[in-house]
Amino acid sequence: MTIQRIRSKTAKTEALLASPEMADHVPETKRMSRDTVQEMLLRYGMIYVKPVTGTFGLGVIRVEWHPGKVFPYRFQSATRKYRFRSFDAMYRKLLLVKRKRSYLAQQGIELLKHNNRRFDFRVMVQRNPYSVWETTGIIGRLAHPRKIVTNYHSGGKPMSLDALIREHVNESTSLDEIKQQLDSLGVEVARTLELAFPKIQEIGIDVAIDTDLKPWILEVNTMPDPYLFRKLNDPDVFRRIYNYAVAYGRFPSRKRNRA
Ligand SMILES: Nc1ncnc2c1ncn2[C@@H]1O[C@H](COP(=O)(O)OP(=O)(O)O)[C@@H](O)[C@H]1O
Ligand SMILES: [Mg+2]
């Protein structure tokens, strides 16, 4: 069985926008240009610009506009922070930092924090051995204190959903409701994406939860790292993820190896 990997974040975002229900959970995303950065900064105050085919949080930049301040235009890439008096000065530097790569600009979501560090979630969704989409794992990722991305490969710390979200639940939304919501969002994302990419077998969705507890789909990975889920305290979760992946042929089965 072949496994389809789609690298372009633009192609995956467009596929999601085909469903109005999914579109409601996708931050506005455009091709990065002087005009789109200016217009989206004005509208949202904070945006993320990132490589169309990036991974590991590399090259991801957070851009902010603070009207009324002496240095209203700011951005951060990795741990480096820059401030500017004018939009033009900022945009010039932004072009240098991003280099020649093709970038998109996305509405910024204010992530929830734990110990003053941002966090988001990775939701793993796989076809089970009956070929039915199933959410098989959810893990939280706590950003490195000085970074604006949560990726493990950029110093993010994997943590259980419970430990991160407990302090944020309230009377109207319980922990179980949030889990249930992420679970069904995951399956819906898979069903929507497979309309455009019928060969996908597994996806790893980066989901942000904003301060109103609304989930947002930041990106979908079509070749997600299953080993991240070994960092959970629950070995059954990783075992199931791995077994499903063996079933659709991402990893050779032990039996086949021995034969
Ligand atoms: N629109 C956004 N709003 C807030 N945080 C974001 C946004 N886009 C990306 N991030 C942060 O940056 C990380 C990396 O971005 P992502 O789009 O997943 O790129 P990559 O393919 O490098 O993982 C996300 O996990 C999240 O922590
Ligand atoms: Mg990601």
mmCIF file of C-alpha atoms and ligand atoms in Angstrom:
data_model
loop_
_atom_site.group_PDB
_atom_site.id
_atom_site.type_symbol
_atom_site.label_atom_id
_atom_site.label_comp_id
_atom_site.label_asym_id
_atom_site.label_seq_id
_atom_site.Cartn_x
_atom_site.Cartn_y
_atom_site.Cartn_z
ATOM 1 C CA MET A 1 0.000 0.000 0.000
ATOM 2 C CA THR A 2 1.348 3.428 -0.827
ATOM 3 C CA ILE A 3 1.179 6.209 1.713
ATOM 4 C CA GLN A 4 0.486 9.645 0.372
ATOM 5 C CA ARG A 5 2.452 12.552 1.761
ATOM 6 C CA ILE A 6 1.293 16.071 0.954
ATOM 7 C CA ARG A 7 3.909 18.657 1.778
ATOM 8 C CA SER A 8 2.195 21.866 0.752
ATOM 9 C CA LYS A 9 0.400 23.525 3.658
ATOM 10 C CA THR A 10 -1.497 25.573 1.074
ATOM 11 C CA ALA A 11 -2.888 22.476 -0.666
ATOM 12 C CA LYS A 12 -3.958 20.954 2.673
ATOM 13 C CA THR A 13 -5.555 24.194 3.883
ATOM 14 C CA GLU A 14 -7.513 24.510 0.647
ATOM 15 C CA ALA A 15 -8.754 20.945 0.975
ATOM 16 C CA LEU A 16 -10.038 21.722 4.477
ATOM 17 C CA LEU A 17 -11.784 24.898 3.369
ATOM 18 C CA ALA A 18 -14.025 22.800 1.108
ATOM 19 C CA SER A 19 -16.017 21.944 4.234
ATOM 20 C CA PRO A 20 -17.781 24.910 5.869
ATOM 21 C CA GLU A 21 -17.654 23.178 9.279
ATOM 22 C CA MET A 22 -13.908 22.713 9.003
ATOM 23 C CA ALA A 23 -13.397 26.210 7.575
ATOM 24 C CA ASP A 24 -14.758 27.629 10.828
ATOM 25 C CA HIS A 25 -11.739 26.083 12.588
ATOM 26 C CA VAL A 26 -9.054 27.162 10.107
ATOM 27 C CA PRO A 27 -7.291 30.482 10.793
ATOM 28 C CA GLU A 28 -7.373 32.778 7.783
ATOM 29 C CA THR A 29 -4.419 31.825 5.577
ATOM 30 C CA LYS A 30 -2.968 33.655 2.577
ATOM 31 C CA ARG A 31 0.134 33.623 0.491
ATOM 32 C CA MET A 32 2.677 35.903 2.185
ATOM 33 C CA SER A 33 3.206 39.244 0.471
ATOM 34 C CA ARG A 34 3.710 42.822 1.551
ATOM 35 C CA ASP A 35 -0.014 43.459 1.125
ATOM 36 C CA THR A 36 -1.291 40.359 2.913
ATOM 37 C CA VAL A 37 1.060 40.859 5.874
ATOM 38 C CA GLN A 38 0.019 44.490 6.229
ATOM 39 C CA GLU A 39 -3.676 43.793 5.834
ATOM 40 C CA MET A 40 -3.717 40.778 8.179
ATOM 41 C CA LEU A 41 -1.656 42.578 10.846
ATOM 42 C CA LEU A 42 -4.186 45.389 10.763
ATOM 43 C CA ARG A 43 -7.049 42.927 11.127
ATOM 44 C CA TYR A 44 -5.608 40.513 13.706
ATOM 45 C CA GLY A 45 -2.769 42.371 15.444
ATOM 46 C CA MET A 46 -0.741 39.147 15.425
ATOM 47 C CA ILE A 47 0.000 36.706 12.633
ATOM 48 C CA TYR A 48 2.301 33.782 11.953
ATOM 49 C CA VAL A 49 4.268 33.580 8.730
ATOM 50 C CA LYS A 50 5.723 30.205 7.832
ATOM 51 C CA PRO A 51 7.273 28.205 5.003
ATOM 52 C CA VAL A 52 4.690 26.552 2.719
ATOM 53 C CA THR A 53 6.553 23.235 3.037
ATOM 54 C CA GLY A 54 8.195 23.622 6.449
ATOM 55 C CA THR A 55 8.564 21.141 9.314
ATOM 56 C CA PHE A 56 9.784 21.069 12.948
ATOM 57 C CA GLY A 57 8.797 24.718 13.458
ATOM 58 C CA LEU A 58 11.817 25.831 11.430
ATOM 59 C CA GLY A 59 11.428 29.226 9.771
ATOM 60 C CA VAL A 60 8.168 29.972 11.601
ATOM 61 C CA ILE A 61 7.896 33.673 12.511
ATOM 62 C CA ARG A 62 5.450 35.455 14.815
ATOM 63 C CA VAL A 63 4.656 39.021 13.702
ATOM 64 C CA GLU A 64 2.928 41.581 15.925
ATOM 65 C CA TRP A 65 1.542 45.087 15.588
ATOM 66 C CA HIS A 66 1.327 47.254 18.716
ATOM 67 C CA PRO A 67 -0.332 50.515 17.652
ATOM 68 C CA GLY A 68 0.720 53.549 19.694
ATOM 69 C CA LYS A 69 4.088 52.107 20.719
ATOM 70 C CA VAL A 70 7.409 53.684 19.645
ATOM 71 C CA PHE A 71 8.315 50.382 17.968
ATOM 72 C CA PRO A 72 4.903 49.149 16.821
ATOM 73 C CA TYR A 73 6.136 46.451 14.407
ATOM 74 C CA ARG A 74 7.779 43.396 15.902
ATOM 75 C CA PHE A 75 8.625 39.871 14.992
ATOM 76 C CA GLN A 76 10.283 36.838 16.498
ATOM 77 C CA SER A 77 12.044 33.996 14.702
ATOM 78 C CA ALA A 78 13.415 31.164 16.874
ATOM 79 C CA THR A 79 14.617 33.105 19.958
ATOM 80 C CA ARG A 80 15.550 36.301 18.097
ATOM 81 C CA LYS A 81 13.305 39.328 18.522
ATOM 82 C CA TYR A 82 13.218 42.393 16.274
ATOM 83 C CA ARG A 83 11.389 45.752 16.658
ATOM 84 C CA PHE A 84 10.795 48.524 14.114
ATOM 85 C CA ARG A 85 9.350 51.998 13.873
ATOM 86 C CA SER A 86 7.801 51.441 10.462
ATOM 87 C CA PHE A 87 6.078 48.666 8.582
ATOM 88 C CA ASP A 88 8.485 49.094 5.662
ATOM 89 C CA ALA A 89 11.568 48.628 7.824
ATOM 90 C CA MET A 90 10.035 45.531 9.342
ATOM 91 C CA TYR A 91 8.987 44.018 6.043
ATOM 92 C CA ARG A 92 12.482 44.500 4.597
ATOM 93 C CA LYS A 93 13.992 42.567 7.502
ATOM 94 C CA LEU A 94 11.277 39.922 7.312
ATOM 95 C CA LEU A 95 12.237 39.227 3.700
ATOM 96 C CA LEU A 96 15.880 38.786 4.712
ATOM 97 C CA VAL A 97 15.048 36.439 7.567
ATOM 98 C CA LYS A 98 12.685 34.273 5.508
ATOM 99 C CA ARG A 99 15.230 34.107 2.694
ATOM 100 C CA LYS A 100 14.046 32.818 -0.663
ATOM 101 C CA ARG A 101 11.555 30.285 0.641
ATOM 102 C CA SER A 102 7.892 30.490 -0.294
ATOM 103 C CA TYR A 103 5.824 31.566 2.734
ATOM 104 C CA LEU A 104 2.225 31.828 3.850
ATOM 105 C CA ALA A 105 0.691 34.261 6.318
ATOM 106 C CA GLN A 106 -1.818 33.048 8.876
ATOM 107 C CA GLN A 107 -4.118 34.669 11.411
ATOM 108 C CA GLY A 108 -2.380 34.290 14.764
ATOM 109 C CA ILE A 109 -4.117 32.359 17.521
ATOM 110 C CA GLU A 110 -3.354 33.275 21.140
ATOM 111 C CA LEU A 111 -2.510 29.866 22.568
ATOM 112 C CA LEU A 112 -3.334 28.908 26.119
ATOM 113 C CA LYS A 113 -0.415 28.969 28.546
ATOM 114 C CA HIS A 114 0.889 26.701 31.267
ATOM 115 C CA ASN A 115 3.634 28.076 33.532
ATOM 116 C CA ASN A 116 3.716 31.059 31.185
ATOM 117 C CA ARG A 117 4.633 28.864 28.195
ATOM 118 C CA ARG A 118 2.343 28.426 25.198
ATOM 119 C CA PHE A 119 0.960 25.018 24.360
ATOM 120 C CA ASP A 120 -1.002 23.266 21.632
ATOM 121 C CA PHE A 121 -1.958 19.690 20.789
ATOM 122 C CA ARG A 122 -1.062 17.004 18.283
ATOM 123 C CA VAL A 123 -4.087 14.893 17.360
ATOM 124 C CA MET A 124 -3.261 11.587 15.683
ATOM 125 C CA VAL A 125 -5.942 10.164 13.365
ATOM 126 C CA GLN A 126 -5.521 6.857 11.542
ATOM 127 C CA ARG A 127 -7.455 4.397 9.479
ATOM 128 C CA ASN A 128 -8.040 1.420 11.724
ATOM 129 C CA PRO A 129 -7.711 -2.116 10.334
ATOM 130 C CA TYR A 130 -11.347 -1.832 9.103
ATOM 131 C CA SER A 131 -10.302 1.317 7.223
ATOM 132 C CA VAL A 132 -12.464 3.515 9.439
ATOM 133 C CA TRP A 133 -10.976 6.828 10.644
ATOM 134 C CA GLU A 134 -10.219 6.835 14.344
ATOM 135 C CA THR A 135 -8.522 9.374 16.619
ATOM 136 C CA THR A 136 -5.816 7.262 18.243
ATOM 137 C CA GLY A 137 -3.900 9.749 20.344
ATOM 138 C CA ILE A 138 -3.839 13.317 21.624
ATOM 139 C CA ILE A 139 -0.729 14.813 23.186
ATOM 140 C CA GLY A 140 0.035 18.313 24.408
ATOM 141 C CA ARG A 141 3.193 20.186 23.481
ATOM 142 C CA LEU A 142 4.509 22.930 25.730
ATOM 143 C CA ALA A 143 6.678 25.493 23.961
ATOM 144 C CA HIS A 144 10.230 26.185 25.059
ATOM 145 C CA PRO A 145 9.995 29.292 27.298
ATOM 146 C CA ARG A 146 11.792 31.538 24.811
ATOM 147 C CA LYS A 147 10.198 30.199 21.605
ATOM 148 C CA ILE A 148 7.023 30.861 19.657
ATOM 149 C CA VAL A 149 6.574 27.281 18.382
ATOM 150 C CA THR A 150 5.675 24.132 20.336
ATOM 151 C CA ASN A 151 7.426 21.544 18.120
ATOM 152 C CA TYR A 152 9.365 18.799 19.858
ATOM 153 C CA HIS A 153 12.266 19.405 17.475
ATOM 154 C CA SER A 154 12.301 23.051 18.546
ATOM 155 C CA GLY A 155 12.512 22.304 22.257
ATOM 156 C CA GLY A 156 8.809 21.728 22.951
ATOM 157 C CA LYS A 157 7.936 19.429 25.840
ATOM 158 C CA PRO A 158 5.380 16.641 25.271
ATOM 159 C CA MET A 159 2.811 16.511 28.069
ATOM 160 C CA SER A 160 -0.568 14.927 28.707
ATOM 161 C CA LEU A 161 -3.650 16.891 27.697
ATOM 162 C CA ASP A 162 -4.999 16.696 31.247
ATOM 163 C CA ALA A 163 -1.939 18.301 32.825
ATOM 164 C CA LEU A 164 -2.079 21.243 30.427
ATOM 165 C CA ILE A 165 -5.770 21.961 30.133
ATOM 166 C CA ARG A 166 -6.962 21.227 33.687
ATOM 167 C CA GLU A 167 -6.418 24.795 34.897
ATOM 168 C CA HIS A 168 -8.338 26.204 31.892
ATOM 169 C CA VAL A 169 -11.580 24.249 32.051
ATOM 170 C CA ASN A 170 -14.637 25.964 33.477
ATOM 171 C CA GLU A 171 -18.322 25.418 34.277
ATOM 172 C CA SER A 172 -19.380 25.478 30.635
ATOM 173 C CA THR A 173 -16.605 23.262 29.199
ATOM 174 C CA SER A 174 -15.255 20.208 31.009
ATOM 175 C CA LEU A 175 -12.054 18.273 30.399
ATOM 176 C CA ASP A 176 -14.024 15.401 28.874
ATOM 177 C CA GLU A 177 -15.845 17.764 26.539
ATOM 178 C CA ILE A 178 -12.575 19.171 25.246
ATOM 179 C CA LYS A 179 -11.208 15.658 24.653
ATOM 180 C CA GLN A 180 -14.426 14.633 22.921
ATOM 181 C CA GLN A 181 -14.308 17.765 20.780
ATOM 182 C CA LEU A 182 -10.699 17.157 19.697
ATOM 183 C CA ASP A 183 -11.524 13.527 19.011
ATOM 184 C CA SER A 184 -14.382 14.279 16.639
ATOM 185 C CA LEU A 185 -12.607 17.268 15.089
ATOM 186 C CA GLY A 186 -9.766 14.876 14.211
ATOM 187 C CA VAL A 187 -12.075 12.430 12.452
ATOM 188 C CA GLU A 188 -13.836 15.258 10.579
ATOM 189 C CA VAL A 189 -10.496 16.649 9.380
ATOM 190 C CA ALA A 190 -9.515 13.212 8.060
ATOM 191 C CA ARG A 191 -12.853 12.717 6.270
ATOM 192 C CA THR A 192 -12.569 16.132 4.666
ATOM 193 C CA LEU A 193 -8.942 15.727 3.593
ATOM 194 C CA GLU A 194 -9.467 12.292 2.072
ATOM 195 C CA LEU A 195 -11.932 13.818 -0.406
ATOM 196 C CA ALA A 196 -8.972 15.656 -1.924
ATOM 197 C CA PHE A 197 -6.269 13.092 -1.081
ATOM 198 C CA PRO A 198 -7.902 9.651 -1.162
ATOM 199 C CA LYS A 199 -4.743 7.694 -0.378
ATOM 200 C CA ILE A 200 -4.007 9.155 3.053
ATOM 201 C CA GLN A 201 -3.932 6.602 5.879
ATOM 202 C CA GLU A 202 -2.875 8.763 8.827
ATOM 203 C CA ILE A 203 -2.702 12.413 9.771
ATOM 204 C CA GLY A 204 -1.285 14.385 12.689
ATOM 205 C CA ILE A 205 -3.179 17.619 13.258
ATOM 206 C CA ASP A 206 -1.650 20.564 15.123
ATOM 207 C CA VAL A 207 -4.561 22.022 17.059
ATOM 208 C CA ALA A 208 -4.425 25.252 19.017
ATOM 209 C CA ILE A 209 -6.969 26.034 21.691
ATOM 210 C CA ASP A 210 -7.551 29.735 22.125
ATOM 211 C CA THR A 211 -8.462 31.599 25.284
ATOM 212 C CA ASP A 212 -12.194 31.064 24.531
ATOM 213 C CA LEU A 213 -11.430 27.307 24.403
ATOM 214 C CA LYS A 214 -12.146 27.211 20.676
ATOM 215 C CA PRO A 215 -10.025 24.694 18.734
ATOM 216 C CA TRP A 216 -8.156 25.878 15.641
ATOM 217 C CA ILE A 217 -6.430 23.723 13.031
ATOM 218 C CA LEU A 218 -2.919 25.162 12.575
ATOM 219 C CA GLU A 219 -1.677 22.521 10.178
ATOM 220 C CA VAL A 220 -2.147 18.912 9.123
ATOM 221 C CA ASN A 221 0.833 16.573 8.796
ATOM 222 C CA THR A 222 0.426 13.638 6.431
ATOM 223 C CA MET A 223 3.504 11.802 7.735
ATOM 224 C CA PRO A 224 3.153 12.372 11.477
ATOM 225 C CA ASP A 225 5.729 11.128 13.980
ATOM 226 C CA PRO A 226 4.179 8.185 15.881
ATOM 227 C CA TYR A 227 7.072 8.040 18.377
ATOM 228 C CA LEU A 228 5.945 11.290 20.009
ATOM 229 C CA PHE A 229 3.221 9.198 21.656
ATOM 230 C CA ARG A 230 5.794 7.078 23.474
ATOM 231 C CA LYS A 231 6.244 10.144 25.675
ATOM 232 C CA LEU A 232 2.765 9.631 27.123
ATOM 233 C CA ASN A 233 2.423 7.673 30.327
ATOM 234 C CA ASP A 234 0.043 5.266 28.603
ATOM 235 C CA PRO A 235 1.881 2.564 26.585
ATOM 236 C CA ASP A 236 -1.421 1.285 25.135
ATOM 237 C CA VAL A 237 -1.814 4.484 23.132
ATOM 238 C CA PHE A 238 1.517 4.099 21.356
ATOM 239 C CA ARG A 239 0.986 0.371 20.859
ATOM 240 C CA ARG A 240 -2.307 0.938 19.046
ATOM 241 C CA ILE A 241 -0.862 3.764 16.923
ATOM 242 C CA TYR A 242 2.041 1.542 15.938
ATOM 243 C CA ASN A 243 -0.130 -1.488 15.194
ATOM 244 C CA TYR A 244 -2.470 0.509 12.965
ATOM 245 C CA ALA A 245 0.552 1.917 11.128
ATOM 246 C CA VAL A 246 1.878 -1.603 10.572
ATOM 247 C CA ALA A 247 -1.558 -2.634 9.271
ATOM 248 C CA TYR A 248 -1.588 0.023 6.542
ATOM 249 C CA GLY A 249 2.040 -0.595 5.709
ATOM 250 C CA ARG A 250 3.978 2.335 7.102
ATOM 251 C CA PHE A 251 6.222 -0.029 9.051
ATOM 252 C CA PRO A 252 7.136 -3.575 8.117
ATOM 253 C CA SER A 253 5.385 -6.130 10.307
ATOM 254 C CA ARG A 254 7.597 -8.276 12.523
ATOM 255 C CA LYS A 255 6.318 -11.418 10.845
ATOM 256 C CA ARG A 256 7.272 -10.173 7.405
ATOM 257 C CA ASN A 257 10.759 -9.337 8.686
ATOM 258 C CA ARG A 258 11.344 -12.816 9.942
ATOM 259 C CA ALA A 259 10.105 -14.550 6.820
HETATM 260 N N1 LIG B 1 -1.523 30.695 13.276
HETATM 261 C C1 LIG B 1 -0.837 30.389 14.373
HETATM 262 N N2 LIG B 1 -1.165 30.913 15.578
HETATM 263 C C2 LIG B 1 -0.471 30.570 16.694
HETATM 264 N N3 LIG B 1 0.567 29.716 16.717
HETATM 265 C C3 LIG B 1 0.944 29.153 15.537
HETATM 266 C C4 LIG B 1 0.266 29.454 14.310
HETATM 267 N N4 LIG B 1 0.860 28.755 13.313
HETATM 268 C C5 LIG B 1 1.863 28.054 13.890
HETATM 269 N N5 LIG B 1 1.930 28.283 15.221
HETATM 270 C C6 LIG B 1 2.889 27.686 16.168
HETATM 271 O O1 LIG B 1 4.033 27.261 15.440
HETATM 272 C C7 LIG B 1 4.143 25.827 15.445
HETATM 273 C C8 LIG B 1 4.665 25.347 14.097
HETATM 274 O O2 LIG B 1 3.767 25.708 13.066
HETATM 275 P P1 LIG B 1 3.288 24.658 11.990
HETATM 276 O O3 LIG B 1 2.344 25.355 11.088
HETATM 277 O O4 LIG B 1 2.789 23.447 12.677
HETATM 278 O O5 LIG B 1 4.626 24.352 11.178
HETATM 279 P P2 LIG B 1 5.615 23.078 11.180
HETATM 280 O O6 LIG B 1 5.281 22.332 9.940
HETATM 281 O O7 LIG B 1 6.996 23.643 11.146
HETATM 282 O O8 LIG B 1 5.326 22.272 12.415
HETATM 283 C C9 LIG B 1 2.728 25.356 15.805
HETATM 284 O O9 LIG B 1 2.753 24.066 16.408
HETATM 285 C C10 LIG B 1 2.292 26.425 16.797
HETATM 286 O O10 LIG B 1 2.883 26.224 18.071
HETATM 287 MG MG MG B 2 3.480 21.503 12.982
#
